[in-house]
Short mmCIF file of C-alpha atoms and ligand atoms in Angstrom, two decimals:
data_model
loop_
_atom_site.label_atom_id
_atom_site.label_comp_id
_atom_site.label_asym_id
_atom_site.label_seq_id
_atom_site.Cartn_x
_atom_site.Cartn_y
_atom_site.Cartn_z
CA MET K 19 -92.13 20.43 -90.12
CA THR K 20 -95.35 22.44 -89.86
CA GLU K 21 -96.06 24.97 -92.72
CA THR K 22 -98.11 28.15 -92.94
CA LEU K 23 -99.98 27.59 -96.30
CA PRO K 24 -100.85 30.11 -98.87
CA GLY K 25 -104.40 29.73 -100.44
CA THR K 26 -107.48 28.46 -98.73
CA PRO K 27 -108.75 25.09 -97.40
CA ALA K 28 -111.61 25.17 -100.07
CA ALA K 29 -109.19 25.71 -102.98
CA ASP K 30 -107.01 22.92 -101.63
CA GLY K 31 -109.93 20.56 -101.38
CA PHE K 32 -110.35 20.62 -97.65
CA ARG K 33 -113.58 20.93 -95.44
CA MET K 34 -114.40 21.20 -91.80
CA PRO K 35 -115.68 17.89 -90.61
CA ALA K 36 -118.80 17.94 -88.23
CA GLU K 37 -117.96 17.34 -84.54
CA PHE K 38 -119.85 14.06 -84.71
CA GLU K 39 -117.22 12.65 -87.10
CA PRO K 40 -114.23 10.78 -85.62
CA HIS K 41 -111.65 12.69 -83.49
CA ALA K 42 -107.97 12.16 -82.98
CA GLY K 43 -108.25 13.97 -79.69
CA CYS K 44 -109.43 17.20 -77.84
CA TRP K 45 -107.60 20.34 -76.72
CA MET K 46 -108.33 22.44 -73.59
CA LEU K 47 -106.63 25.18 -71.70
CA TRP K 48 -106.25 25.75 -68.03
CA PRO K 49 -108.35 28.60 -66.29
CA GLU K 50 -106.23 31.05 -64.36
CA ARG K 51 -107.39 34.55 -64.58
CA PRO K 52 -108.66 35.88 -61.18
CA ASP K 53 -110.55 38.62 -63.15
CA ASN K 54 -112.70 36.17 -64.86
CA TRP K 55 -112.74 33.02 -62.67
CA ARG K 56 -113.80 33.47 -58.98
CA GLU K 57 -111.53 32.64 -56.07
CA ALA K 58 -108.25 32.65 -58.19
CA ALA K 59 -109.83 30.18 -60.60
CA ARG K 60 -109.61 27.23 -58.18
CA PRO K 61 -113.30 26.11 -58.37
CA ALA K 62 -113.21 26.44 -62.24
CA GLN K 63 -109.96 24.46 -62.29
CA LEU K 64 -111.63 21.77 -60.53
CA ALA K 65 -114.58 21.87 -63.11
CA PHE K 66 -112.15 21.71 -65.97
CA VAL K 67 -110.53 18.59 -64.34
CA GLU K 68 -113.82 16.89 -64.42
CA VAL K 69 -114.45 17.88 -67.98
CA ALA K 70 -110.95 16.57 -69.11
CA ALA K 71 -111.51 13.40 -67.00
CA ALA K 72 -114.85 12.76 -68.79
CA ILE K 73 -113.58 13.39 -72.27
CA THR K 74 -110.44 11.41 -71.74
CA GLN K 75 -112.70 8.26 -71.24
CA PHE K 76 -113.49 8.52 -75.01
CA GLU K 77 -110.47 10.14 -76.72
CA PRO K 78 -106.97 11.60 -75.97
CA VAL K 79 -107.02 15.12 -74.10
CA THR K 80 -104.23 17.71 -74.16
CA VAL K 81 -104.38 20.69 -71.82
CA GLY K 82 -102.28 23.81 -72.33
CA VAL K 83 -101.17 25.51 -69.07
CA SER K 84 -98.89 28.56 -68.32
CA THR K 85 -95.58 27.93 -66.64
CA PRO K 86 -96.52 28.96 -63.10
CA HIS K 87 -99.66 26.85 -63.06
CA TYR K 88 -98.08 23.76 -64.52
CA PRO K 89 -97.46 21.93 -61.15
CA THR K 90 -100.98 22.44 -59.96
CA ALA K 91 -102.58 21.42 -63.38
CA ARG K 92 -100.35 18.32 -63.66
CA ALA K 93 -101.21 17.33 -60.03
CA LEU K 94 -105.01 17.73 -60.61
CA LEU K 95 -105.44 16.42 -63.92
CA PRO K 96 -105.63 12.60 -64.62
CA GLU K 97 -102.27 11.09 -65.68
CA ARG K 98 -103.63 10.03 -69.11
CA VAL K 99 -104.24 13.78 -69.95
CA ARG K 100 -101.22 15.30 -71.72
CA VAL K 101 -100.47 18.66 -70.18
CA VAL K 102 -98.11 20.97 -72.14
CA GLU K 103 -96.80 24.42 -71.16
CA MET K 104 -98.53 27.02 -73.27
CA ALA K 105 -99.03 30.80 -72.59
CA HIS K 106 -102.64 31.95 -73.01
CA ASP K 107 -104.76 35.00 -71.89
CA ASP K 108 -107.75 32.70 -70.90
CA ALA K 109 -109.09 29.32 -71.26
CA TRP K 110 -111.56 29.17 -74.11
CA MET K 111 -109.91 26.72 -76.49
CA ARG K 112 -112.86 26.50 -78.80
CA ASP K 113 -112.38 30.19 -79.68
CA VAL K 114 -108.58 30.34 -79.73
CA GLY K 115 -107.66 26.91 -80.85
CA PRO K 116 -107.49 25.72 -84.47
CA THR K 117 -110.60 24.88 -86.54
CA CYS K 118 -109.32 21.64 -88.24
CA VAL K 119 -110.27 20.76 -91.81
CA VAL K 120 -109.69 17.48 -93.64
CA ASP K 121 -109.44 16.44 -97.38
CA ALA K 122 -110.60 13.17 -99.11
CA ARG K 123 -107.22 11.68 -98.47
CA GLY K 124 -107.56 11.99 -94.83
CA THR K 125 -104.96 14.80 -94.25
CA VAL K 126 -105.75 17.36 -91.52
CA ARG K 127 -104.79 20.83 -91.55
CA GLY K 128 -105.85 23.73 -89.19
CA VAL K 129 -107.31 27.11 -89.69
CA ASP K 130 -105.97 29.72 -87.41
CA TRP K 131 -108.52 32.65 -87.18
CA ARG K 132 -107.66 36.15 -86.03
CA PHE K 133 -108.81 36.50 -82.33
CA ASN K 134 -109.84 39.88 -80.84
CA ALA K 135 -111.27 38.53 -77.37
CA TRP K 136 -114.79 38.64 -78.81
CA GLY K 137 -114.78 42.31 -79.94
CA GLY K 138 -111.52 43.96 -79.60
CA LEU K 139 -110.94 47.34 -77.81
CA ALA K 140 -114.57 48.26 -78.51
CA GLY K 141 -116.64 45.90 -76.52
CA GLY K 142 -114.19 42.81 -76.27
CA LEU K 143 -113.81 41.08 -72.85
CA TYR K 144 -110.10 41.73 -72.14
CA PHE K 145 -106.90 43.29 -73.31
CA PRO K 146 -104.36 42.14 -74.17
CA TRP K 147 -105.21 39.01 -76.21
CA ASP K 148 -101.96 38.44 -77.99
CA GLN K 149 -101.23 35.08 -76.20
CA ASP K 150 -104.53 33.64 -77.17
CA ASP K 151 -104.03 34.68 -80.75
CA LEU K 152 -100.90 32.31 -80.79
CA VAL K 153 -102.49 29.42 -79.20
CA ALA K 154 -103.92 27.87 -82.50
CA ARG K 155 -100.56 28.07 -84.08
CA LYS K 156 -98.78 26.38 -81.14
CA ALA K 157 -101.36 23.63 -80.95
CA LEU K 158 -100.96 22.79 -84.60
CA GLU K 159 -97.30 22.80 -84.32
CA ILE K 160 -97.54 20.24 -81.41
CA GLU K 161 -99.94 18.16 -83.51
CA ARG K 162 -97.59 18.66 -86.68
CA LEU K 163 -100.48 19.87 -88.75
CA ASP K 164 -100.05 22.47 -91.48
CA ARG K 165 -101.83 25.83 -90.84
CA TYR K 166 -103.80 28.41 -92.77
CA ARG K 167 -103.87 31.93 -91.32
CA ALA K 168 -107.27 33.20 -91.99
CA PRO K 169 -107.79 36.95 -92.49
CA LEU K 170 -111.04 36.93 -90.63
CA VAL K 171 -111.71 37.64 -86.94
CA ASN K 172 -113.61 34.55 -85.87
CA GLU K 173 -113.95 32.03 -83.06
CA GLY K 174 -114.66 28.46 -83.13
CA GLY K 175 -117.77 28.95 -80.91
CA ALA K 176 -119.29 31.17 -83.64
CA ILE K 177 -119.63 28.30 -86.15
CA HIS K 178 -121.11 24.93 -86.42
CA VAL K 179 -120.95 22.61 -89.63
CA ASP K 180 -122.76 19.53 -90.57
CA GLY K 181 -119.70 18.20 -92.40
CA GLU K 182 -121.64 18.00 -95.72
CA GLY K 183 -121.26 21.53 -96.76
CA THR K 184 -123.45 23.53 -94.34
CA ALA K 185 -122.49 26.08 -91.74
CA LEU K 186 -124.67 27.53 -89.01
CA VAL K 187 -123.89 31.00 -87.65
CA THR K 188 -125.45 34.02 -86.14
CA GLU K 189 -125.92 37.46 -87.45
CA GLU K 190 -125.35 38.90 -83.99
CA CYS K 191 -121.92 37.46 -83.82
CA LEU K 192 -120.55 37.35 -87.41
CA LEU K 193 -121.94 40.65 -88.57
CA SER K 194 -121.05 42.51 -85.35
CA ALA K 195 -119.24 45.68 -85.99
CA ASN K 196 -116.31 44.87 -83.73
CA ARG K 197 -115.07 41.70 -85.38
CA ASN K 198 -114.77 42.58 -89.16
CA PRO K 199 -116.26 46.00 -89.50
CA ARG K 200 -115.24 46.32 -93.10
CA LEU K 201 -116.92 43.02 -94.23
CA GLY K 202 -120.58 42.62 -94.89
CA ARG K 203 -122.65 39.44 -95.01
CA GLU K 204 -121.41 38.41 -98.42
CA SER K 205 -117.82 38.74 -97.75
CA ILE K 206 -118.19 37.03 -94.49
CA GLU K 207 -119.84 34.16 -96.23
CA ARG K 208 -117.09 34.06 -98.83
CA GLY K 209 -114.61 33.74 -95.90
CA LEU K 210 -116.61 30.73 -94.39
CA ARG K 211 -116.81 29.14 -97.85
CA ASP K 212 -113.05 29.54 -98.29
CA TYR K 213 -111.94 28.52 -94.71
CA LEU K 214 -114.47 25.77 -93.83
CA GLY K 215 -115.20 24.40 -97.30
CA VAL K 216 -118.91 24.96 -96.96
CA SER K 217 -121.35 25.99 -99.85
CA GLN K 218 -124.40 26.95 -97.68
CA VAL K 219 -124.52 29.35 -94.72
CA ILE K 220 -127.57 29.18 -92.53
CA TRP K 221 -128.02 32.61 -90.63
CA LEU K 222 -129.72 32.62 -87.39
CA GLY K 223 -130.49 35.92 -85.66
CA LYS K 224 -129.41 36.33 -82.11
CA GLY K 225 -127.45 34.00 -79.84
CA VAL K 226 -128.48 33.15 -76.30
CA PHE K 227 -129.79 36.14 -74.11
CA ASN K 228 -126.88 37.94 -72.38
CA ASP K 229 -124.13 35.72 -73.83
CA GLU K 230 -120.99 37.79 -73.40
CA THR K 231 -119.53 36.35 -76.56
CA GLY K 232 -121.92 38.52 -78.63
CA GLY K 233 -124.01 35.59 -79.78
CA HIS K 234 -122.11 32.43 -80.34
CA VAL K 235 -124.04 29.83 -82.07
CA ASP K 236 -122.56 27.06 -80.12
CA ASN K 237 -124.59 28.08 -77.12
CA LEU K 238 -127.82 28.36 -79.18
CA ALA K 239 -128.01 25.60 -81.70
CA CYS K 240 -125.79 22.58 -83.22
CA PHE K 241 -126.00 19.78 -85.73
CA VAL K 242 -126.95 16.46 -84.20
CA ARG K 243 -126.34 14.94 -87.61
CA PRO K 244 -126.78 16.06 -91.16
CA GLY K 245 -130.18 17.39 -91.63
CA GLU K 246 -130.99 17.70 -87.95
CA VAL K 247 -130.37 20.51 -85.44
CA CYS K 248 -130.76 20.94 -81.73
CA LEU K 249 -131.93 24.32 -80.59
CA THR K 250 -131.99 25.76 -77.03
CA TRP K 251 -135.63 26.42 -76.08
CA THR K 252 -137.88 27.96 -73.48
CA ASP K 253 -141.64 27.81 -73.26
CA ARG K 254 -141.72 31.02 -70.93
CA ARG K 255 -143.05 33.49 -73.32
CA ARG K 256 -141.88 36.47 -70.99
CA ASP K 257 -138.28 35.20 -71.10
CA PRO K 258 -136.13 37.26 -73.26
CA GLN K 259 -134.85 34.13 -74.69
CA TYR K 260 -138.28 33.11 -76.00
CA ALA K 261 -138.28 35.41 -79.04
CA ILE K 262 -134.62 34.58 -79.86
CA SER K 263 -135.19 30.80 -79.98
CA LEU K 264 -138.66 31.31 -81.82
CA ASP K 265 -136.86 33.42 -84.38
CA ALA K 266 -134.18 30.75 -84.78
CA TRP K 267 -136.80 28.02 -85.00
CA GLU K 268 -138.47 29.81 -87.83
CA ARG K 269 -135.27 30.46 -89.76
CA LEU K 270 -134.14 26.78 -89.26
CA HIS K 271 -137.57 25.59 -90.74
CA GLU K 272 -137.18 27.91 -93.72
CA ALA K 273 -133.68 26.94 -94.44
CA ARG K 274 -132.32 24.32 -96.86
CA ASP K 275 -128.98 22.70 -96.17
CA ALA K 276 -126.07 22.32 -98.80
CA ARG K 277 -127.67 19.30 -100.05
CA GLY K 278 -131.02 20.93 -100.40
CA ARG K 279 -132.64 18.96 -97.36
CA ARG K 280 -135.07 20.74 -94.88
CA LEU K 281 -133.88 20.62 -91.46
CA LYS K 282 -135.37 18.51 -88.52
CA VAL K 283 -135.30 20.93 -85.58
CA GLN K 284 -135.09 19.42 -82.07
CA ARG K 285 -135.73 21.62 -79.07
CA LEU K 286 -133.70 21.28 -75.94
CA PRO K 287 -135.35 23.14 -72.99
CA MET K 288 -132.94 25.40 -71.31
CA PRO K 289 -132.01 25.41 -67.51
CA GLY K 290 -133.12 28.18 -65.23
CA PRO K 291 -133.32 30.96 -65.73
CA LEU K 292 -129.97 31.08 -63.87
CA SER K 293 -128.38 34.22 -62.44
CA LEU K 294 -125.07 35.14 -60.79
CA GLY K 295 -125.10 34.89 -56.84
CA ALA K 296 -123.67 37.65 -54.84
CA ARG K 297 -121.00 35.46 -53.31
CA GLU K 298 -120.05 34.29 -56.89
CA ALA K 299 -119.82 37.97 -58.06
CA ALA K 300 -117.74 38.81 -54.94
CA GLY K 301 -115.16 36.18 -55.83
CA VAL K 302 -114.12 37.73 -59.04
CA VAL K 303 -111.34 40.39 -58.81
CA ALA K 304 -112.62 43.51 -60.67
CA ARG K 305 -109.79 44.89 -62.93
CA GLN K 306 -109.81 47.78 -65.37
CA GLY K 307 -110.39 46.71 -68.97
CA THR K 308 -112.38 43.60 -68.11
CA ARG K 309 -116.25 43.25 -67.92
CA GLY K 310 -116.62 42.79 -64.22
CA ARG K 311 -119.38 40.73 -62.61
CA VAL K 312 -122.59 42.04 -61.14
CA ALA K 313 -124.75 39.95 -58.62
CA GLY K 314 -128.16 39.11 -60.05
CA GLU K 315 -127.01 39.28 -63.79
CA ARG K 316 -128.65 36.64 -65.96
CA LEU K 317 -126.29 33.85 -66.89
CA ALA K 318 -126.37 32.52 -70.47
CA GLY K 319 -126.91 28.87 -69.51
CA SER K 320 -127.73 26.32 -72.29
CA TYR K 321 -127.60 22.60 -72.44
CA VAL K 322 -126.67 22.93 -76.19
CA ASN K 323 -123.21 23.83 -75.15
CA PHE K 324 -122.20 20.07 -74.96
CA TYR K 325 -119.13 18.41 -76.51
CA ILE K 326 -119.44 15.34 -78.78
CA ALA K 327 -116.63 13.05 -78.14
CA ASN K 328 -115.96 9.68 -79.88
CA GLY K 329 -118.74 7.57 -78.35
CA GLY K 330 -119.83 10.17 -75.78
CA ILE K 331 -121.65 13.24 -75.15
CA ILE K 332 -120.05 15.59 -72.36
CA MET K 333 -122.97 17.69 -71.17
CA PRO K 334 -123.15 20.53 -68.61
CA LEU K 335 -125.05 19.84 -65.55
CA LEU K 336 -126.48 23.38 -64.63
CA ASP K 337 -129.78 23.08 -62.69
CA ALA K 338 -130.90 20.02 -60.68
CA ARG K 339 -134.45 20.76 -61.71
CA THR K 340 -133.78 20.19 -65.36
CA ASP K 341 -130.47 18.33 -65.74
CA ARG K 342 -132.16 14.78 -65.92
CA ALA K 343 -134.71 15.65 -68.48
CA ALA K 344 -131.88 17.29 -70.65
CA ALA K 345 -129.71 14.26 -70.37
CA ARG K 346 -132.58 11.97 -71.53
CA ARG K 347 -133.26 14.36 -74.32
CA LEU K 348 -129.55 14.16 -75.32
CA LYS K 349 -129.51 10.39 -75.01
CA SER K 350 -132.60 10.24 -77.31
CA LEU K 351 -130.84 12.51 -79.87
CA PHE K 352 -127.48 10.60 -79.72
CA PRO K 353 -128.48 6.93 -79.04
CA ALA K 354 -125.19 5.53 -79.95
CA ARG K 355 -123.27 7.60 -77.51
CA ARG K 356 -122.83 7.59 -73.73
CA VAL K 357 -124.18 10.84 -72.11
CA VAL K 358 -121.88 11.95 -69.35
CA GLY K 359 -122.93 14.91 -67.24
CA VAL K 360 -120.30 17.13 -65.59
CA PRO K 361 -121.04 20.08 -63.02
CA ALA K 362 -120.66 23.14 -65.09
CA ARG K 363 -121.85 26.13 -63.14
CA GLU K 364 -118.32 27.24 -62.53
CA ILE K 365 -117.67 27.27 -66.19
CA LEU K 366 -120.94 29.13 -66.91
CA LEU K 367 -119.79 31.69 -64.24
CA GLY K 368 -116.68 32.32 -66.46
CA GLY K 369 -118.94 33.22 -69.37
CA GLY K 370 -119.19 29.81 -71.44
CA ASN K 371 -119.54 26.22 -71.17
CA ILE K 372 -118.05 22.75 -72.16
CA HIS K 373 -118.25 23.16 -75.84
CA CYS K 374 -116.43 26.57 -75.40
CA ILE K 375 -113.45 25.18 -73.46
CA THR K 376 -113.00 22.20 -75.75
CA GLN K 377 -111.71 21.84 -79.42
CA GLN K 378 -111.60 18.59 -81.26
CA VAL K 379 -108.85 17.46 -83.72
CA PRO K 380 -110.35 15.26 -86.35
CA ALA K 381 -109.04 11.76 -86.98
CA ALA K 382 -106.70 11.51 -89.91
CA ARG K 383 -108.07 8.71 -92.14
CA MET K 384 -105.67 6.81 -94.30
CA SER K 385 -106.99 6.48 -97.93
CA ARG K 386 -107.58 3.09 -99.31
CA GLN K 387 -104.52 3.21 -101.37
CA ARG K 388 -102.16 4.32 -98.46
CA ALA K 389 -103.61 2.10 -95.79
CA PRO K 390 -101.48 -0.86 -94.68
CA VAL K 391 -103.01 -4.38 -94.88
CA HIS K 392 -103.14 -5.53 -91.27
CA ALA K 393 -103.05 -9.39 -90.76
CA GLY K 394 -106.68 -10.39 -90.27
CA GLY K 395 -107.89 -6.87 -91.13
CA GLY K 396 -109.22 -5.04 -94.07
CA ARG K 397 -107.58 -1.95 -95.74
CA ARG K 398 -109.69 0.51 -93.90
CA ALA K 399 -107.94 2.00 -91.07
CA VAL K 400 -108.58 5.04 -88.70
CA ARG K 401 -105.29 6.41 -87.28
CA ARG K 402 -104.99 8.50 -84.27
CA HIS K 403 -103.17 11.68 -85.30
CA GLY K 404 -99.74 12.05 -84.07
CA SER K 405 -99.37 8.23 -83.43
O1 KQY E 106 -118.18 30.90 -74.57
C1 KQY E 106 -117.24 30.99 -75.17
N1 KQY E 106 -116.99 30.57 -76.29
C2 KQY E 106 -116.15 32.03 -74.70
C3 KQY E 106 -116.67 32.77 -73.53
C4 KQY E 106 -115.67 33.97 -73.19
C5 KQY E 106 -116.04 34.48 -71.84
C6 KQY E 106 -115.02 35.36 -71.23
N2 KQY E 106 -115.30 35.81 -69.90
#
């Protein structure tokens, strides 16, 4: 049985592992909304299929899909992808899925943040969002993982951790007035310490220019390994992104992580600038209560929005002029992983990218005392969760 736990992960000895630590698998959702995805979401569905197929080369993938879309999703997704019926309001599993935490014995639990569609009624991207807010709980029940319901409005894309006590966030997002208006910086930090098990929070300023999440860090910067951060970058001084990335660069150089280290900062040049085409904008059904799409609008494209799988990097292909250089850069940052590029413009048109549509479940590790001794093997074992 899955329990909703009192207390906090930190008090119970849990921490959020870094994405580069071993995974049991990855969760995604199926894109369906015609007011966010053009042409009734069909091009986006095909892009999501490519992402799921790429990840499933490295780790098990589960996709949640609403009842009417189940037959299509099942038919389009590779057979080895597990498809489960699950209501949702849109397809951003990073944000509506659980943030998993682990303890020293290898137990995995999930944090279920409050979700308000990136800003609630004052600036959020759609209403209602009640089905999205239930997704983390449903995924945790399917995975048979106990759950903490956090008192904070937060999203998985708003946090990155190094797994060694450091979190990376932006002020634009976590201090925004439409997420936790009654909480200041100190209270938010306390919430992150309690629910992620971190002891040091590094605050960047703004997120990527025109990012409709309101500044998610996962489009701007992420940990490559402890002590090393990858930052989206442009050398075009007149680009509005220039000052944002420069500010992040300076803050990262001034920062110390939880272990007192200075950070090595790696620049990852961004694609574009990219903007929304007229036909692309016209394919989205305008609906009251949603943001709508305007041709010519700048897209928040960034190669930092990649997913780290077991042994792989699933990176967005966004611009034929820059994709190859970005892939080479990622290969040099992750020499032990295979870099797989997936065409991702259709995901970008919906407002996010590959990291935003995925959510890892960390591998449960058996402790030395509990691990069975296998013939010919040692005591150390890594178990896929749910097996
Ligand atoms: O990037 C994300 N994490 C979510 C993007 C939401 C966009 C909704 N149109």
